[in-house]
CSV table of C-alpha atoms and ligand atoms in Angstrom, one decimal:
chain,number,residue,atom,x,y,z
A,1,UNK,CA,89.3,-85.4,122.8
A,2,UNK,CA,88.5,-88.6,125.0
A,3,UNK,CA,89.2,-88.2,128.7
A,4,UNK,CA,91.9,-91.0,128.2
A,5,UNK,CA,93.6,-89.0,125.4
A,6,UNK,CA,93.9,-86.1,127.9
A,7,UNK,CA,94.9,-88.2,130.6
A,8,UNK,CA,97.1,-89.5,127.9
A,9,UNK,CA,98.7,-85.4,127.1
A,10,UNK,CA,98.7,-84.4,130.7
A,11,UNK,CA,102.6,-85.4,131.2
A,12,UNK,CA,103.4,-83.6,128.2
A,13,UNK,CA,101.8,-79.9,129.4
A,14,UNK,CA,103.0,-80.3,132.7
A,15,UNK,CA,106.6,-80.5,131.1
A,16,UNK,CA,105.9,-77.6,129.0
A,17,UNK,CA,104.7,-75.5,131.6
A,18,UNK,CA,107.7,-76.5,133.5
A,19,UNK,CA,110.6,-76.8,131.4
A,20,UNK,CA,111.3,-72.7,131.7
A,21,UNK,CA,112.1,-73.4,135.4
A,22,UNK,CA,113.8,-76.4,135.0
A,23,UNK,CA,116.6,-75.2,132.5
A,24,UNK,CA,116.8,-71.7,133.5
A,25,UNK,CA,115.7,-70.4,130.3
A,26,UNK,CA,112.4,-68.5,131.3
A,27,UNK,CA,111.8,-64.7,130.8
A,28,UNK,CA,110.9,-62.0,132.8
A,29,UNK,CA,109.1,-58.8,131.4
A,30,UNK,CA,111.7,-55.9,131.7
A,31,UNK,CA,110.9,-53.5,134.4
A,32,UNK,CA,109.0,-56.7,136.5
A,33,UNK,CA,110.1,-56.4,140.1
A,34,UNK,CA,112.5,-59.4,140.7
A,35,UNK,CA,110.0,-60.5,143.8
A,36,UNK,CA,106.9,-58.9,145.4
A,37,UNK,CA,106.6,-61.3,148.7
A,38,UNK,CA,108.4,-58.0,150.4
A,39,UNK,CA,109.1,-55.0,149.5
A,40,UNK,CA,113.2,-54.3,148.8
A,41,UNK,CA,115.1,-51.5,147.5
A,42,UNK,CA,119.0,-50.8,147.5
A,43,UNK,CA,119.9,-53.7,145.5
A,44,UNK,CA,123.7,-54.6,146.4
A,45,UNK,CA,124.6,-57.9,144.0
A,46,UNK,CA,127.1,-60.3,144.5
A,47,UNK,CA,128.3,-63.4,142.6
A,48,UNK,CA,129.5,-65.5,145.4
A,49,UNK,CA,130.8,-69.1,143.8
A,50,UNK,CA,128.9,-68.7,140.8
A,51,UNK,CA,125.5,-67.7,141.6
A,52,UNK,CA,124.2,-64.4,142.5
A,53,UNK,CA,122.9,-63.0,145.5
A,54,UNK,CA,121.4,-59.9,146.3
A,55,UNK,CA,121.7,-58.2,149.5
A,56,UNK,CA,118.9,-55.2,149.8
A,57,UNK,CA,117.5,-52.9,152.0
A,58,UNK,CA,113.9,-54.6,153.3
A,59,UNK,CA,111.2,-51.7,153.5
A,60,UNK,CA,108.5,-52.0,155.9
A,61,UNK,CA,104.8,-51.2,155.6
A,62,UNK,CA,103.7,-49.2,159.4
A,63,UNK,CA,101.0,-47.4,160.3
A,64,UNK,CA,103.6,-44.5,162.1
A,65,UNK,CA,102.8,-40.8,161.3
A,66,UNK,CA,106.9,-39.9,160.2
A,67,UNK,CA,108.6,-36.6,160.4
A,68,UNK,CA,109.5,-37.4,156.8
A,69,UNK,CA,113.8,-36.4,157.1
A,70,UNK,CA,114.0,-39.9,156.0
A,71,UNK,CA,112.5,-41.5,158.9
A,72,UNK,CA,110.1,-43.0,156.7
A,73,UNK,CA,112.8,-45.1,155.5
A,74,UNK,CA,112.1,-47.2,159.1
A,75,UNK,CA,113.4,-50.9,158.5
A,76,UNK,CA,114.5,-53.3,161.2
A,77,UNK,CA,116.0,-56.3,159.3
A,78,UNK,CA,118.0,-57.9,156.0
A,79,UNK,CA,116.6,-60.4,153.8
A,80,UNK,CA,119.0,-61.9,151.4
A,81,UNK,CA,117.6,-62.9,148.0
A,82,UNK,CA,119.2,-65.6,145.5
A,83,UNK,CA,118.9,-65.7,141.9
A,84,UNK,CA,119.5,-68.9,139.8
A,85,UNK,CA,119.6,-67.1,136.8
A,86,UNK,CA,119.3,-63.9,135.1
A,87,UNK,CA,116.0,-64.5,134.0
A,88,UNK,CA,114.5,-66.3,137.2
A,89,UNK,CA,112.6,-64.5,140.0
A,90,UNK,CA,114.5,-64.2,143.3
A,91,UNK,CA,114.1,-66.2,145.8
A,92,UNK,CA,113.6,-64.5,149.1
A,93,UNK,CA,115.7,-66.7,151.6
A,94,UNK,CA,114.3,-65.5,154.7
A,95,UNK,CA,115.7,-63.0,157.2
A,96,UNK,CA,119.5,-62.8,157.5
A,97,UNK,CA,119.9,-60.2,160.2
A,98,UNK,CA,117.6,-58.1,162.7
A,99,UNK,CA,118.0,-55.5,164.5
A,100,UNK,CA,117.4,-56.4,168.0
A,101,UNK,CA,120.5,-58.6,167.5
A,102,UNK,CA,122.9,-55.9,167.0
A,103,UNK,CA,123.5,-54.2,170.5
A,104,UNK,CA,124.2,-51.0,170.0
A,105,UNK,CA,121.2,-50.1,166.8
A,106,UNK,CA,118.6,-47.8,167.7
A,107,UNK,CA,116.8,-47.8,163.9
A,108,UNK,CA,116.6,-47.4,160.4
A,109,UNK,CA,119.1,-50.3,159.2
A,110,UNK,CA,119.5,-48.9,155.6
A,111,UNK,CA,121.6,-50.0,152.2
A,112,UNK,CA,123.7,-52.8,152.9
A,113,UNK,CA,126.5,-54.7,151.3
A,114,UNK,CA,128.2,-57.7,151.4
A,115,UNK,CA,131.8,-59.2,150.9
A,116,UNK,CA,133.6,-62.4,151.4
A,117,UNK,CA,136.8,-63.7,152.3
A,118,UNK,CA,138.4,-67.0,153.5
A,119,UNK,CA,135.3,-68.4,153.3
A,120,UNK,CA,133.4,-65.6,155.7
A,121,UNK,CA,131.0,-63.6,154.3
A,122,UNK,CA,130.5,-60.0,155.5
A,123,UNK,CA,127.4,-58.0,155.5
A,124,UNK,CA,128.0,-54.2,156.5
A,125,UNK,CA,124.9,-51.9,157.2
A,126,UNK,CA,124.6,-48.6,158.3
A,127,UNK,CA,121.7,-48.0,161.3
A,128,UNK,CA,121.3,-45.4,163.6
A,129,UNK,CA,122.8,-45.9,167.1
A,130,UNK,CA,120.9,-45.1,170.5
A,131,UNK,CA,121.7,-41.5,170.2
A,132,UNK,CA,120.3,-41.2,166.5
A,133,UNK,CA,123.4,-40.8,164.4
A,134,UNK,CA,124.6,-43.3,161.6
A,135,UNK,CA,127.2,-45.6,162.2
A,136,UNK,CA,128.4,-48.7,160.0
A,137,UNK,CA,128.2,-52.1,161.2
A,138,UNK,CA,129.2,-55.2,160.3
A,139,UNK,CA,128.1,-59.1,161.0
A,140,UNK,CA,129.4,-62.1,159.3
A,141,UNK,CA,128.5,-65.7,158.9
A,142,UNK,CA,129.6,-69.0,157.3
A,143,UNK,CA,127.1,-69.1,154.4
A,144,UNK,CA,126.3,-66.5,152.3
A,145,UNK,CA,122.5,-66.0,153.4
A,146,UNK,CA,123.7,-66.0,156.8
A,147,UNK,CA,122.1,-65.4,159.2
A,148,UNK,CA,125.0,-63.2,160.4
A,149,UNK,CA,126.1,-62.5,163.6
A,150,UNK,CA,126.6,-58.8,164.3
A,151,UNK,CA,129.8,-57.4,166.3
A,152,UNK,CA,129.1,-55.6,169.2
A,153,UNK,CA,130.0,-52.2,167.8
A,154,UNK,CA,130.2,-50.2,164.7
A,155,UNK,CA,133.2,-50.1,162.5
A,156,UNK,CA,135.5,-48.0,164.2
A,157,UNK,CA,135.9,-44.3,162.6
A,158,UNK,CA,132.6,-45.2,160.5
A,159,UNK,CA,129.7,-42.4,160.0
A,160,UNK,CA,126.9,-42.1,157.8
A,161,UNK,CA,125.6,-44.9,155.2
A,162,UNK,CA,125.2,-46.4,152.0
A,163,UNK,CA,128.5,-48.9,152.3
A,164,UNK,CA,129.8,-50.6,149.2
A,165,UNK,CA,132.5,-52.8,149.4
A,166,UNK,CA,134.9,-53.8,146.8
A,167,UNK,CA,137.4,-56.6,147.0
A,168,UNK,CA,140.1,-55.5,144.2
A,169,UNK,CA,142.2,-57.9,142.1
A,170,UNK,CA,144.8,-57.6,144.5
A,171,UNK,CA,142.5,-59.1,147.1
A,172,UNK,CA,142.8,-55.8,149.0
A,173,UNK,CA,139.3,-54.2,150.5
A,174,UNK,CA,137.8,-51.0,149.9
A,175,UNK,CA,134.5,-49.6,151.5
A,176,UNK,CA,133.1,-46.4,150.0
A,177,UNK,CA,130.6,-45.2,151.8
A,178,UNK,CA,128.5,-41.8,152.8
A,179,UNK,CA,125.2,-40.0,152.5
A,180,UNK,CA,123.6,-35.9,152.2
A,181,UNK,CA,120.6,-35.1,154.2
A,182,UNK,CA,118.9,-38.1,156.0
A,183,UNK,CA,122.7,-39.8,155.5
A,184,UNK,CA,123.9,-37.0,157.8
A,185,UNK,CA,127.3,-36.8,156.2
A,186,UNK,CA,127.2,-33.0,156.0
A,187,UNK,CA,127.4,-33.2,159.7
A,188,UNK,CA,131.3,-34.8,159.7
A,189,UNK,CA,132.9,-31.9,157.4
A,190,UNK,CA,134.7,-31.0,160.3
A,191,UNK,CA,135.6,-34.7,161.4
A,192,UNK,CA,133.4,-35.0,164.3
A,193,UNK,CA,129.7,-34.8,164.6
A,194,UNK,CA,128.4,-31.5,164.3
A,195,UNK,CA,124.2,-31.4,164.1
A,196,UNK,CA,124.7,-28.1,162.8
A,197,UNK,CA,126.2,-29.3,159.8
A,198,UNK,CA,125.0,-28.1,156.3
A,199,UNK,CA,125.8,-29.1,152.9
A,200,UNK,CA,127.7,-26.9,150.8
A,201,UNK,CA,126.0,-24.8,148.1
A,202,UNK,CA,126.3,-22.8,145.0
A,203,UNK,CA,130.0,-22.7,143.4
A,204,UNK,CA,131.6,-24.5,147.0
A,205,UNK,CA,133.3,-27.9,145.8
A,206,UNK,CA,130.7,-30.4,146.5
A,207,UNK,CA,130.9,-33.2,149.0
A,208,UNK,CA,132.4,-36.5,147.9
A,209,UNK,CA,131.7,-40.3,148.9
A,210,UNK,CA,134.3,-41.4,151.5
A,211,UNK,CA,136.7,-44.3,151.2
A,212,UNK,CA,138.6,-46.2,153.7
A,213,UNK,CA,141.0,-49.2,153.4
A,214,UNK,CA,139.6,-52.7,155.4
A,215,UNK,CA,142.1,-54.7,157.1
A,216,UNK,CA,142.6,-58.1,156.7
A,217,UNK,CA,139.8,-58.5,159.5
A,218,UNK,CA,137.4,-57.1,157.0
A,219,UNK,CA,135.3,-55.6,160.6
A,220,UNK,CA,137.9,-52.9,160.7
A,221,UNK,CA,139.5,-49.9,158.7
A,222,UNK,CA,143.1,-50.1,158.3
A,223,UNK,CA,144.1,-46.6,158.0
A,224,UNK,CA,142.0,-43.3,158.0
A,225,UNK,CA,139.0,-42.0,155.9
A,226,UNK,CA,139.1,-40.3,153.3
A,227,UNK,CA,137.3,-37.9,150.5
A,228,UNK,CA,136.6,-38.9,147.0
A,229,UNK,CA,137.1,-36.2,144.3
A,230,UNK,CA,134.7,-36.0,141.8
A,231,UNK,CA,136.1,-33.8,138.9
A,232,UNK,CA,134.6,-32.8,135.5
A,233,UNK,CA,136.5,-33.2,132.6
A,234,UNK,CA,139.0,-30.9,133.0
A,235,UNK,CA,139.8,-31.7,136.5
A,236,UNK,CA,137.7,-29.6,138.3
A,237,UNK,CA,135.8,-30.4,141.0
A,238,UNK,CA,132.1,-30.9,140.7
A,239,UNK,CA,130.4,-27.8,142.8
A,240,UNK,CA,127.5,-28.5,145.3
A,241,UNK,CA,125.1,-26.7,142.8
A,242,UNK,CA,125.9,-29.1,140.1
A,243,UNK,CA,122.8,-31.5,141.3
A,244,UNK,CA,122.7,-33.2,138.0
A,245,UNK,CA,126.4,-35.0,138.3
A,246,UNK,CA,127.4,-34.3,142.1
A,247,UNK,CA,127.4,-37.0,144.7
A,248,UNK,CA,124.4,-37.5,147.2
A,249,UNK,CA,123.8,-41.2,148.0
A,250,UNK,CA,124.5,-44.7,147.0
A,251,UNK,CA,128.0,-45.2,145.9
A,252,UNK,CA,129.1,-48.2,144.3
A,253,UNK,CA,132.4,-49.3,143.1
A,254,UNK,CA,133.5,-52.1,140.3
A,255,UNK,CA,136.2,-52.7,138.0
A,256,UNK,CA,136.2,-53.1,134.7
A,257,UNK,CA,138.7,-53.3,132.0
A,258,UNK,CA,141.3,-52.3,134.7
A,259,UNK,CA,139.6,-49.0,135.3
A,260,UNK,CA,137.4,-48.0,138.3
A,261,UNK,CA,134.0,-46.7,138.3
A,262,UNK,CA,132.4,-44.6,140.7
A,263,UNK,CA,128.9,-45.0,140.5
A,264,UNK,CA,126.1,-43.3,142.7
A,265,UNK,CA,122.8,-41.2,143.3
A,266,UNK,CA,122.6,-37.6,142.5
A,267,UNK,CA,119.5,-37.6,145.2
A,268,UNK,CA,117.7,-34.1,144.7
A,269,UNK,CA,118.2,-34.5,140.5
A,270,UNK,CA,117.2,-38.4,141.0
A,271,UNK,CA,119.7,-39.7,138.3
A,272,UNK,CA,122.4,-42.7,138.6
A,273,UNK,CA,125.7,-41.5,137.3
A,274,UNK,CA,129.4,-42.3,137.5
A,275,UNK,CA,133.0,-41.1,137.3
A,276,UNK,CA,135.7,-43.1,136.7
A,277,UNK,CA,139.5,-43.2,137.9
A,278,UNK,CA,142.9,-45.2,137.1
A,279,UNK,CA,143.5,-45.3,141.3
A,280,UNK,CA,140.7,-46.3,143.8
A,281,UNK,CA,141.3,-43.5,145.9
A,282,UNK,CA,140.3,-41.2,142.8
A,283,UNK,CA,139.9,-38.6,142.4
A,284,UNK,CA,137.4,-39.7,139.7
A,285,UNK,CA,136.3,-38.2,136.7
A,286,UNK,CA,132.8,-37.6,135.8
A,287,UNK,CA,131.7,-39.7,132.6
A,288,UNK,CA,127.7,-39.6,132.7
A,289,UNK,CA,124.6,-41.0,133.6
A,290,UNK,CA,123.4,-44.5,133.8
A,291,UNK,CA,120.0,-44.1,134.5
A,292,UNK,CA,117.3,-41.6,134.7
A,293,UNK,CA,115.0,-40.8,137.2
A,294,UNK,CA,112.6,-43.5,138.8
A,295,UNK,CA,109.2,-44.0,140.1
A,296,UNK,CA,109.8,-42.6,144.3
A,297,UNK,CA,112.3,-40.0,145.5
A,298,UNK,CA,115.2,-42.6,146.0
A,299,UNK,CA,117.5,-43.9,143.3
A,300,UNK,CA,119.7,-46.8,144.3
A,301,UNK,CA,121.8,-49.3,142.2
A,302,UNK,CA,124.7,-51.9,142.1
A,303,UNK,CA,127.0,-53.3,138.8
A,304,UNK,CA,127.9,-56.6,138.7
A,305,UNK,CA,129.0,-59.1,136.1
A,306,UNK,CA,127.5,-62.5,136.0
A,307,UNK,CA,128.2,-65.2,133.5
A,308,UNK,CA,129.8,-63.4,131.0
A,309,UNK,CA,127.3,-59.9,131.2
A,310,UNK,CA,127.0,-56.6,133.4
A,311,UNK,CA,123.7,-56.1,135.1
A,312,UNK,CA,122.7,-52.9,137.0
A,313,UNK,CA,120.1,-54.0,140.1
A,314,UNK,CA,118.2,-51.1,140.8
A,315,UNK,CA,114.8,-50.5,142.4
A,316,UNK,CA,111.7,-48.3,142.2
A,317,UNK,CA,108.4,-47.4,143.7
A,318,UNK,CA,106.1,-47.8,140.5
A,319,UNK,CA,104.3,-50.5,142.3
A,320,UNK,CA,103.4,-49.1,145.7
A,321,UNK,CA,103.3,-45.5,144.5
A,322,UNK,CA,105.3,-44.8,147.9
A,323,UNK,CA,108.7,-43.6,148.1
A,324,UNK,CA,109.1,-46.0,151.4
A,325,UNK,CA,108.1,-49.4,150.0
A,326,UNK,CA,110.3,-50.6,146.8
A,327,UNK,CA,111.0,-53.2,144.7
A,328,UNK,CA,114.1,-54.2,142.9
A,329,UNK,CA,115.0,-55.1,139.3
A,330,UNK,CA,117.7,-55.4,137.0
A,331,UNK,CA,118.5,-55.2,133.7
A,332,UNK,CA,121.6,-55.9,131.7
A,333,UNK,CA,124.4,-53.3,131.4
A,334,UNK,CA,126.1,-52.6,128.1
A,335,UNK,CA,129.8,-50.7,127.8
A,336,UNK,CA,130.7,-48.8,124.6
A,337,UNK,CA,134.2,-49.5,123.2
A,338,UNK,CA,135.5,-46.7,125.0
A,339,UNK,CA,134.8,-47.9,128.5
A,340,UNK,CA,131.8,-45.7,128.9
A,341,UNK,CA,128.5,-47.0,130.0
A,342,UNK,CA,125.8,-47.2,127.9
A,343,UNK,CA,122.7,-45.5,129.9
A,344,UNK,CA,120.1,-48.0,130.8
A,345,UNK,CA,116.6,-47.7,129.8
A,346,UNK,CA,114.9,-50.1,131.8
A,347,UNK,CA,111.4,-50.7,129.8
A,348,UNK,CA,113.2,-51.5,127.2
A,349,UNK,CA,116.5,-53.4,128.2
A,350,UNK,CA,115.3,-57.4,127.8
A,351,UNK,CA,117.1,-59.3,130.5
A,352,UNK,CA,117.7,-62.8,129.2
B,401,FUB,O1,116.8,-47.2,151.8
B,401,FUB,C1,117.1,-46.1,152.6
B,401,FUB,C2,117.9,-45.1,151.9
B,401,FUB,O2,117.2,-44.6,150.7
B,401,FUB,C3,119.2,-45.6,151.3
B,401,FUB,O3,120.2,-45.8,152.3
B,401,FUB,C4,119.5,-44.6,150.3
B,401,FUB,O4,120.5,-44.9,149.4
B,401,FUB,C5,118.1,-44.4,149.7
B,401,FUB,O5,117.9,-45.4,148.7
């Protein structure tokens, strides 16, 4: 081919090469982390005015020597990433919130979330405070990549971590929130902080994700805490040696088809699963699981529909080979007729 034939093609490749970005329509391998520029893990996923943000944990790489009681989990600050389609890679868009600006953090800002309303958008994080326990904070800002401006304190009556928010139909809010072992709920069975605290074992009922009303502030609960149930099918409660359904970590809440689900980490048995309830208080009933066990220790996920599909964001550690540094991916969520989740098999599930 003469050099002003090429010249001649050039326009034509570069379109080519291009034209999966332009219209949205390229594809990404399923399983592919959704970015690799940091490493990010407890995907919570919003569609805020019709494009979808994700609001994750952001791991750290340090050179610390860690007790390993989930201090390894040592982050300091929230990136928010975007998504233009379901396909695209995310777009990292820089740092939203850090931890020297929120006054009364001490370390480890773990899974956030993120809600809006009236045109504020809310990101709530658990971190520990000075005097190493969890606490639930929350910062808001105009846009919904922030950078958000922290209040002064934690949410009042707030302990332990892993918040999920969800803004019902009604427009009403409910965080659900809670965490065993490095979470520390098993220290506020008694309704203060006890260090002594242990989880309950063998046939004991095992310990639920808490849920608490926000007020119209969304910074503040509007009425007390209280204790999801988590029942088997015939209305018994899960017991605390039931590791393969029982609540650990990670709770998320959605609606769909009128019905709520319950969704969350069974931490030592590494599985997602979910329950699912006619009331948002519960108590919930146990269904199944979404999604087996990961690369890394942690297991971590959010539902959300976008254009017309269900996704489930979740995140691994198959590229670092360390439970501390993750990456997040999604792929695309299927019910049955019934209402019951179709369990995800990520290597599999194409995301289009
Ligand atoms: O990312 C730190 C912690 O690991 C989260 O808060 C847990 O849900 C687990 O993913």
């Amino acid at each position: 081919m003469t050099l002003a034939k090429q010249a001649l093609l050039l326009p034509f490749a570069l379109l080519a090469m291009l034209l999966p970005t332009l219209t949205g329509c390229e594809k990404r391998t399923p399983g592919t982390p959704l970015i690799t520029s940091i490493w990010t893990a407890d995907p919570s996923a919003h569609v805020f005015a019709g494009k979808l943000y994700i609001y994750p944990s952001h791991d750290l790489e340090k050179n610390k020597a860690y007790k390993g009681d989930g201090d390894q989990y040592d982050m300091e600050d929230y990136h928010v990433l975007s998504l233009k389609s379901p396909s695209a890679n995310a777009i990292d868009t820089g740092e939203a919130l850090n931890m020297k600006d929120v006054p009364w953090a001490g370390s480890q800002m773990w899974a956030p979330d993120a809600a809006t309303k009236n045109g504020t958008y809310y990101l709530y994080f658990p971190a520990k405070d000075k005097d190493g326990i969890f606490r639930i904070g929350v910062a808001s800002a105009t846009t919904p990549t922030g950078p958000f401006k922290a209040n002064a304190t934690p949410i009042e009556g707030s302990f332990s971590m892993d918040p999920a928010v969800l803004v019902d139909t009604d427009g009403s809010a409910y965080m659900v929130f809670g965490g065993l072992w490095g979470g520390q709920l098993e220290r506020w069975q008694t309704g203060t902080y006890d260090t002594a605290g242990q989880a309950p074992t063998g046939a004991a009922n095992a310990l639920g994700p808490r849920i608490a009303k926000l007020d119209g502030t969304m910074t503040a609960f509007d009425g007390p805490v209280s204790e999801i149930s988590i029942v088997d099918a015939s209305g018994k409660p899960l017991r605390a040696s039931d590791e393969r359904r029982r609540f650990f970590e990670g709770a998320w809440l959605h609606k769909y088809k009128g019905k709520y689900y319950l969704s969350y980490s069974t931490g030592t048995s590494h599985l997602l699963a979910y329950a699912t309830s006619d009331t948002v208080m519960g108590p919930y009933t146990f269904q199944g699981t979404i999604l087996d066990p990961v690369a890394g220790w942690t297991t971590h996920h959010s539902i959300v529909e976008w254009k017309g599909k269900w996704y489930l964001f979740y995140h691994d550690a198959s590229l670092s080979k360390k439970d501390n540094l993750r990456t997040v991916k999604m792929a695309e969520l299927f019910y049955e007729k019934d209402g019951t989740i179709r369990k995800v098999t990520p290597n599999k599930a194409p995301v289009k």
